[in-house]
PDB file of C-alpha atoms in Angstrom:
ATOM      1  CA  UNK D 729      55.796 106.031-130.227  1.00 38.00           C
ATOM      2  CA  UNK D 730      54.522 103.520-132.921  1.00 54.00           C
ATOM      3  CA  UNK D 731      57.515 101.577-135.014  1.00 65.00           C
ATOM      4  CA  UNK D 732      58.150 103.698-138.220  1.00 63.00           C
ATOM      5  CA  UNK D 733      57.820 100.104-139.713  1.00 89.00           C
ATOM      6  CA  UNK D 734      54.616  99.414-138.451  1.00 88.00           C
ATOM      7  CA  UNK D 735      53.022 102.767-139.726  1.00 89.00           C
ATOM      8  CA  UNK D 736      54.595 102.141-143.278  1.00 90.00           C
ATOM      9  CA  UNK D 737      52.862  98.300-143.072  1.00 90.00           C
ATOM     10  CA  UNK D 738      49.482  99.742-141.702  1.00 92.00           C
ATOM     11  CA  UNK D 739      49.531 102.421-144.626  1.00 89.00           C
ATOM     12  CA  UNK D 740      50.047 100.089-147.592  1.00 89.00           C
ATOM     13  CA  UNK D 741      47.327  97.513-146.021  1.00 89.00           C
ATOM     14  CA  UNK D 742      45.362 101.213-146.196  1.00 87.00           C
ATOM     15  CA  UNK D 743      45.981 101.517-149.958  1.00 84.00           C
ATOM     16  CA  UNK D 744      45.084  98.231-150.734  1.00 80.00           C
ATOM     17  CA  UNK D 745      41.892  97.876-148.671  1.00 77.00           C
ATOM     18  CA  UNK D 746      40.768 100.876-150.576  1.00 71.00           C
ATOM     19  CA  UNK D 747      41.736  99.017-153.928  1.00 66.00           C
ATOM     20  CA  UNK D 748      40.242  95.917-152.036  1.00 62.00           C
ATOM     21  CA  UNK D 749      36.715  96.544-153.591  1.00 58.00           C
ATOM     22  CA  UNK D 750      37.210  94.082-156.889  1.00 58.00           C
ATOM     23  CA  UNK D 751      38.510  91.757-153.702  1.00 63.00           C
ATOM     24  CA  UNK D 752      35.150  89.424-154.700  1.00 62.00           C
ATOM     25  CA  UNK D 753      35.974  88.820-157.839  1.00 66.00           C
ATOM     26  CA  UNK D 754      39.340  86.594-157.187  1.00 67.00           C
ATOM     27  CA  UNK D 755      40.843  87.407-160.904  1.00 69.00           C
ATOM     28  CA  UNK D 756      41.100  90.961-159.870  1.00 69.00           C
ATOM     29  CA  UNK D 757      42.029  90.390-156.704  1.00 71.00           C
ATOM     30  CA  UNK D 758      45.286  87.809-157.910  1.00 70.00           C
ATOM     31  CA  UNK D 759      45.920  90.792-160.697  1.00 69.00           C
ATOM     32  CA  UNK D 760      45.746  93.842-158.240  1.00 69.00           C
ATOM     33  CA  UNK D 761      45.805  93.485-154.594  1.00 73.00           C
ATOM     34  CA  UNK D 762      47.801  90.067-154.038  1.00 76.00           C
ATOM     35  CA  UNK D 763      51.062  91.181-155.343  1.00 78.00           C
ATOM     36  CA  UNK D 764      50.787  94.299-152.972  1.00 81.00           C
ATOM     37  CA  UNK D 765      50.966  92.073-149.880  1.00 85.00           C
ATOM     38  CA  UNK D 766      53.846  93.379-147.646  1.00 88.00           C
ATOM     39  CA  UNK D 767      56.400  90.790-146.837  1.00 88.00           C
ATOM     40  CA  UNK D 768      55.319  88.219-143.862  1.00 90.00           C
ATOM     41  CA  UNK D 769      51.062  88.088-144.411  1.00 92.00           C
ATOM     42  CA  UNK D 770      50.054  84.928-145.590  1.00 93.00           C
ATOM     43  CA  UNK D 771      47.166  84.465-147.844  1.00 89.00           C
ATOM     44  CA  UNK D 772      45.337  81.425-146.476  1.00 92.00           C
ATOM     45  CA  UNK D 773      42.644  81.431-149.113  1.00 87.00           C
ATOM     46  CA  UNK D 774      42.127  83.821-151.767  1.00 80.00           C
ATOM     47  CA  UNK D 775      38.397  85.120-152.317  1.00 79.00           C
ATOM     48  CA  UNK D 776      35.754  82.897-153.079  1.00 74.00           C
ATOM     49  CA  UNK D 777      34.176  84.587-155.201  1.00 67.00           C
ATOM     50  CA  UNK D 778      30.336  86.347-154.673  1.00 63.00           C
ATOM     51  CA  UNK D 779      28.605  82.993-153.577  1.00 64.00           C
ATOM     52  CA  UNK D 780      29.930  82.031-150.384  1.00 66.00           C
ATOM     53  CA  UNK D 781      31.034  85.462-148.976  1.00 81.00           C
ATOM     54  CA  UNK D 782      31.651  86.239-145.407  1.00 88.00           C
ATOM     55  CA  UNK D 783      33.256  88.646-143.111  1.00 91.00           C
ATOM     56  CA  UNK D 784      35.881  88.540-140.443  1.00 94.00           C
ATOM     57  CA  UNK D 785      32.901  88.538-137.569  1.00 97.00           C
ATOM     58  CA  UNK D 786      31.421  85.693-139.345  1.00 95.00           C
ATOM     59  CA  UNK D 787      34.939  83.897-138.954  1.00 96.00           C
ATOM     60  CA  UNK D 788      35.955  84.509-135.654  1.00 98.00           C
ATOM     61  CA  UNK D 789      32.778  83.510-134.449  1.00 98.00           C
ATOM     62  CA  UNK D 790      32.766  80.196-136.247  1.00 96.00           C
ATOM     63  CA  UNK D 791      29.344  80.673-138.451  1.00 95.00           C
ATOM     64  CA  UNK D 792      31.135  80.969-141.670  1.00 92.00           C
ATOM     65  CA  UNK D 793      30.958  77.078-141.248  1.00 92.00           C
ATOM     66  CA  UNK D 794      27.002  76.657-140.899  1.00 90.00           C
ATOM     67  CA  UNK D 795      25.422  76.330-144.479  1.00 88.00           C
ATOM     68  CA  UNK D 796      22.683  77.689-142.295  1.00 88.00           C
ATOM     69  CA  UNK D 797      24.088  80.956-141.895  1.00 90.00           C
ATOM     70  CA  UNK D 798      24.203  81.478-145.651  1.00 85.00           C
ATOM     71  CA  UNK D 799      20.544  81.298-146.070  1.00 84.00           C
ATOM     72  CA  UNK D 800      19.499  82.938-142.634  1.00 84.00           C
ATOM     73  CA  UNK D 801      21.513  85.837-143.422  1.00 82.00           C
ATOM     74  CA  UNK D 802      20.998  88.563-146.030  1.00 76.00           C
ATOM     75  CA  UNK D 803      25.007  88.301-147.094  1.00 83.00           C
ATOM     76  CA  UNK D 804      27.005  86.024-145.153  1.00 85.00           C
ATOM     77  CA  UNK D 805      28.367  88.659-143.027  1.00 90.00           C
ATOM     78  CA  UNK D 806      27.984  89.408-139.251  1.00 95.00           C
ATOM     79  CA  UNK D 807      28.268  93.567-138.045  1.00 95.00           C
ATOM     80  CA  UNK D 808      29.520  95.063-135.338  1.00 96.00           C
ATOM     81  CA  UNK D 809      26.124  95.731-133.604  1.00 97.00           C
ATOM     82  CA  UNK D 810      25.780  91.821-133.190  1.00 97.00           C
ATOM     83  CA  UNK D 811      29.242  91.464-131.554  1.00 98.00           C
ATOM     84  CA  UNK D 812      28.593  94.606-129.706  1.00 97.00           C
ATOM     85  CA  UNK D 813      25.262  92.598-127.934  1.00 98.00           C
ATOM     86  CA  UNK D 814      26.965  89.229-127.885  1.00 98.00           C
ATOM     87  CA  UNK D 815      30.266  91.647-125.642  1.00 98.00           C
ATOM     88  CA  UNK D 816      26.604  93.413-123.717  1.00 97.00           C
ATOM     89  CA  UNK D 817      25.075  89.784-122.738  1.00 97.00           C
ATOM     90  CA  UNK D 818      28.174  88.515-121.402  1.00 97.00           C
ATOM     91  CA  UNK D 819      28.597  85.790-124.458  1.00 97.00           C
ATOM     92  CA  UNK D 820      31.532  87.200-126.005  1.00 97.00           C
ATOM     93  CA  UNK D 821      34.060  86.555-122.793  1.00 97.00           C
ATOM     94  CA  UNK D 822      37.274  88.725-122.235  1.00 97.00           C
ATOM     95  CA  UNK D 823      40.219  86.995-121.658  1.00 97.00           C
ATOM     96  CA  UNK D 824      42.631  88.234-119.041  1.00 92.00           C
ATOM     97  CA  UNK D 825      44.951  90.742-120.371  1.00 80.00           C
ATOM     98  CA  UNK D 826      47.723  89.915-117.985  1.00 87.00           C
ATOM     99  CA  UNK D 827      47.874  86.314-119.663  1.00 92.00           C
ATOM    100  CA  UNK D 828      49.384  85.484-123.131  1.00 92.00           C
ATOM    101  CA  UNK D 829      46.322  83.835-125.386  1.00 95.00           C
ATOM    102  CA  UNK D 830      46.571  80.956-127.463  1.00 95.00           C
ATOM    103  CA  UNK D 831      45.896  79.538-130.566  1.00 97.00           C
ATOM    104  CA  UNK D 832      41.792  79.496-131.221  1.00 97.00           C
ATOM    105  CA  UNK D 833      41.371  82.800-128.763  1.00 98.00           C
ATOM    106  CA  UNK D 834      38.977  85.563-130.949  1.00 98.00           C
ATOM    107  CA  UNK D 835      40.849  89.123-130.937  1.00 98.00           C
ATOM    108  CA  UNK D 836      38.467  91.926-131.809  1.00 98.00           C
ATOM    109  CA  UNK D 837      39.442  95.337-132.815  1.00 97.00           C
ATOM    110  CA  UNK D 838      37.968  98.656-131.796  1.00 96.00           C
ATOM    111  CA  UNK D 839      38.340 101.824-133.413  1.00 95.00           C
ATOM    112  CA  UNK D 840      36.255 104.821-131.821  1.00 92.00           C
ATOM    113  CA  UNK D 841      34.551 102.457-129.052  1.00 93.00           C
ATOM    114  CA  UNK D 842      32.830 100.506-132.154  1.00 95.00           C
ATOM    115  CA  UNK D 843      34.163  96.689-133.226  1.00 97.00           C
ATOM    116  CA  UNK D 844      35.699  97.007-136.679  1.00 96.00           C
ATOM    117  CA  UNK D 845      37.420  93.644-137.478  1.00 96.00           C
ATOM    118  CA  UNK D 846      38.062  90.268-135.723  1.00 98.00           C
ATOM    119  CA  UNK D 847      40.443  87.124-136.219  1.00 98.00           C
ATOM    120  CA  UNK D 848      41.602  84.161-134.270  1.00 98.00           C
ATOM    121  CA  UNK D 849      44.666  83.605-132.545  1.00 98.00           C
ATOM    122  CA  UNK D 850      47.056  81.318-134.519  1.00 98.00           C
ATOM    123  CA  UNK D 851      50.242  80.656-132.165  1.00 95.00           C
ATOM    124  CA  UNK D 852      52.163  84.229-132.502  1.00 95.00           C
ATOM    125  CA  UNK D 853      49.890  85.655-135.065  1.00 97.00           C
ATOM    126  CA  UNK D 854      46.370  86.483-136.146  1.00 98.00           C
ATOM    127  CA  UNK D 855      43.944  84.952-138.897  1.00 98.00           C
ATOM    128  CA  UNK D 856      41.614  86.993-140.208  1.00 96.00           C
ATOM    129  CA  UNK D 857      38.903  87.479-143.118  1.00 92.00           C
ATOM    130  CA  UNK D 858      39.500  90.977-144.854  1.00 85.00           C
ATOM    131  CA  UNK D 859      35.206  91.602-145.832  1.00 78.00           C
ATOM    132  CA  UNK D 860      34.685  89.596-148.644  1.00 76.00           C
ATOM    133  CA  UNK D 861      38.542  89.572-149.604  1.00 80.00           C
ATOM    134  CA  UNK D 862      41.152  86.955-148.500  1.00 85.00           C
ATOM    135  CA  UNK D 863      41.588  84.897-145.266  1.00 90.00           C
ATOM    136  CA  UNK D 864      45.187  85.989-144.182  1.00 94.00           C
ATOM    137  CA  UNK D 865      47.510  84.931-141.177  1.00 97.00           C
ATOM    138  CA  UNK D 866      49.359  88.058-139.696  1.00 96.00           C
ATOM    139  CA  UNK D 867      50.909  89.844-137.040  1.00 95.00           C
ATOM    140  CA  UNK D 868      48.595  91.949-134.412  1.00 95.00           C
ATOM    141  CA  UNK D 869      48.821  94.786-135.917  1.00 94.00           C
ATOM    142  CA  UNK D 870      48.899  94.398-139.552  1.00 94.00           C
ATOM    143  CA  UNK D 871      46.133  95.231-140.664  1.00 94.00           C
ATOM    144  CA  UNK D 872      44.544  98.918-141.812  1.00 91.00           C
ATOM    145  CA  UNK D 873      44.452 101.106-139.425  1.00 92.00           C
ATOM    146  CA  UNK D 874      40.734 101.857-139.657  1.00 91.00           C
ATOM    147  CA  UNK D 875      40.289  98.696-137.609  1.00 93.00           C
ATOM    148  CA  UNK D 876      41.749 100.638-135.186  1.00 93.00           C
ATOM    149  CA  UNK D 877      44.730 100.178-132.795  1.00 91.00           C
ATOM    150  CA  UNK D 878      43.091  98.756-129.223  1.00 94.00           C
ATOM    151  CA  UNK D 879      42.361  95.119-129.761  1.00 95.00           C
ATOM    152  CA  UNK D 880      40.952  93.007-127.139  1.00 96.00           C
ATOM    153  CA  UNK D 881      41.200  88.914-126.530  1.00 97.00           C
ATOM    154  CA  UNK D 882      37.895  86.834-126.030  1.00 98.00           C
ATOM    155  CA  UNK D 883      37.632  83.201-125.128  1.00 98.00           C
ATOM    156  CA  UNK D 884      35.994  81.306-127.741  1.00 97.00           C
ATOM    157  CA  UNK D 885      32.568  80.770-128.034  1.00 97.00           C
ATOM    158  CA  UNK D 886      31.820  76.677-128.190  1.00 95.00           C
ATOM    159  CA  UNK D 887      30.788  75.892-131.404  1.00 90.00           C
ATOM    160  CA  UNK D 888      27.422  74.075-130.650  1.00 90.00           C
ATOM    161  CA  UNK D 889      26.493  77.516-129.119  1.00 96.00           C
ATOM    162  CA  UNK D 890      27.623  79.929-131.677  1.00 96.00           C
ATOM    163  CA  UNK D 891      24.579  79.309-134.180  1.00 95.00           C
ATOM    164  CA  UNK D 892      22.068  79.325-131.290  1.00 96.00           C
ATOM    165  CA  UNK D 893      23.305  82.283-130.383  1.00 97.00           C
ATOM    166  CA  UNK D 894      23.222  83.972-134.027  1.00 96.00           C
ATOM    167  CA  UNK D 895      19.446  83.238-133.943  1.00 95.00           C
ATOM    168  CA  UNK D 896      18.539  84.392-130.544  1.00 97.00           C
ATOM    169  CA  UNK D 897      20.707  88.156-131.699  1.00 97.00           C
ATOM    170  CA  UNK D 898      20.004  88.244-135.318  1.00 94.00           C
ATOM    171  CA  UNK D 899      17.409  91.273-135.232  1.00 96.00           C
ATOM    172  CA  UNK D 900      21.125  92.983-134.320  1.00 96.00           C
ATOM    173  CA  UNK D 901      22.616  91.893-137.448  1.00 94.00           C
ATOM    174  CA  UNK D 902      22.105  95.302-139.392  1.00 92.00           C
ATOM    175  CA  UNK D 903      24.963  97.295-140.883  1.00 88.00           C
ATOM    176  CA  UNK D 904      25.721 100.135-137.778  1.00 83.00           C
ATOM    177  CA  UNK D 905      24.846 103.945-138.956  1.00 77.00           C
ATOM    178  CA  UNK D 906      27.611 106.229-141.164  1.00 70.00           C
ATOM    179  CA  UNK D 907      28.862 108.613-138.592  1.00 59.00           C
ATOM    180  CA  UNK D 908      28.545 112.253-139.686  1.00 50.00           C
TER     181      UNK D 908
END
């Protein structure tokens, strides 16, 4: 049985992920969301603001970094299809669930067999990009629970790859279909 704890945490991150739509424009975000924060997430930069937006994919993968990722894609952020064929070709690595991963690992969260959210292993916890909101540091599971609650550790890909790689799979860079 899941921590009462846990389920309270996961349901306020709920509420203010729903609220988390002014997250872009940092004022509201600072006047709304911010002070909502439960007790022990970290915010590790507030939005940016509409400019320079990406998503948690585009940060665990390391191509928030390229300037040219901004202009190759149509809004800085990288969907689930594209992890899904970088997991399918074998470039997206597991890492060995009987060992412990470390600091600069990817974890990548499933929630009905689809990749909803990614971070990167920081020591004990996780640093992640909440869509065009804040980069926070935070436990495992804190975070909403439609990112689901199976999460999965990848090595890292090597940074002089990453790009090449978002080239050769962009055509699967598309926002996946609304389930009905």
């Amino acid at each position: 049985m899941e921590d009462i704890q846990i389920v309270e945490r996961r349901r306020i991150l709920d509420d203010l992920e729903v609220r988390g739509l002014c997250w872009p424009d940092p004022s509201l975000y600072f006047e709304d969301v911010k002070k909502g924060l439960p007790k022990g997430i970290e915010i590790l930069q507030a939005p940016q603001g509409r400019v320079w937006q990406y998503n948690c994919f585009s940060f665990a993968l390391g191509l928030h970094v390229y300037p040219e990722f901004y202009k190759t894609s149509k809004d800085g952020y990288v969907y689930s299809p594209f992890v899904d064929k970088l997991f399918q070709e074998g470039r997206l690595v597991p890492f060995p669930v009987e060992k412990n991963p470390s600091t600069g690992h990817i974890v990548m969260y499933k929630f009905g067999g689809e990749f909803k959210h990614g971070g990167v292993v920081d020591k004990d916890k996780v640093i992640s990009k909440w869509s065009g909101g804040p980069l926070l540091r935070h436990d495992i599971l804190d975070v909403p629970t439609r990112y689901g609650d199976e999460f999965l550790y990848f090595f890292p890909i090597p940074q002089e790859q990453i790009f090449d790689l978002y080239q050769q799979y962009k055509a699967f860079n598309f926002p996946p279909s609304p389930r009905v």
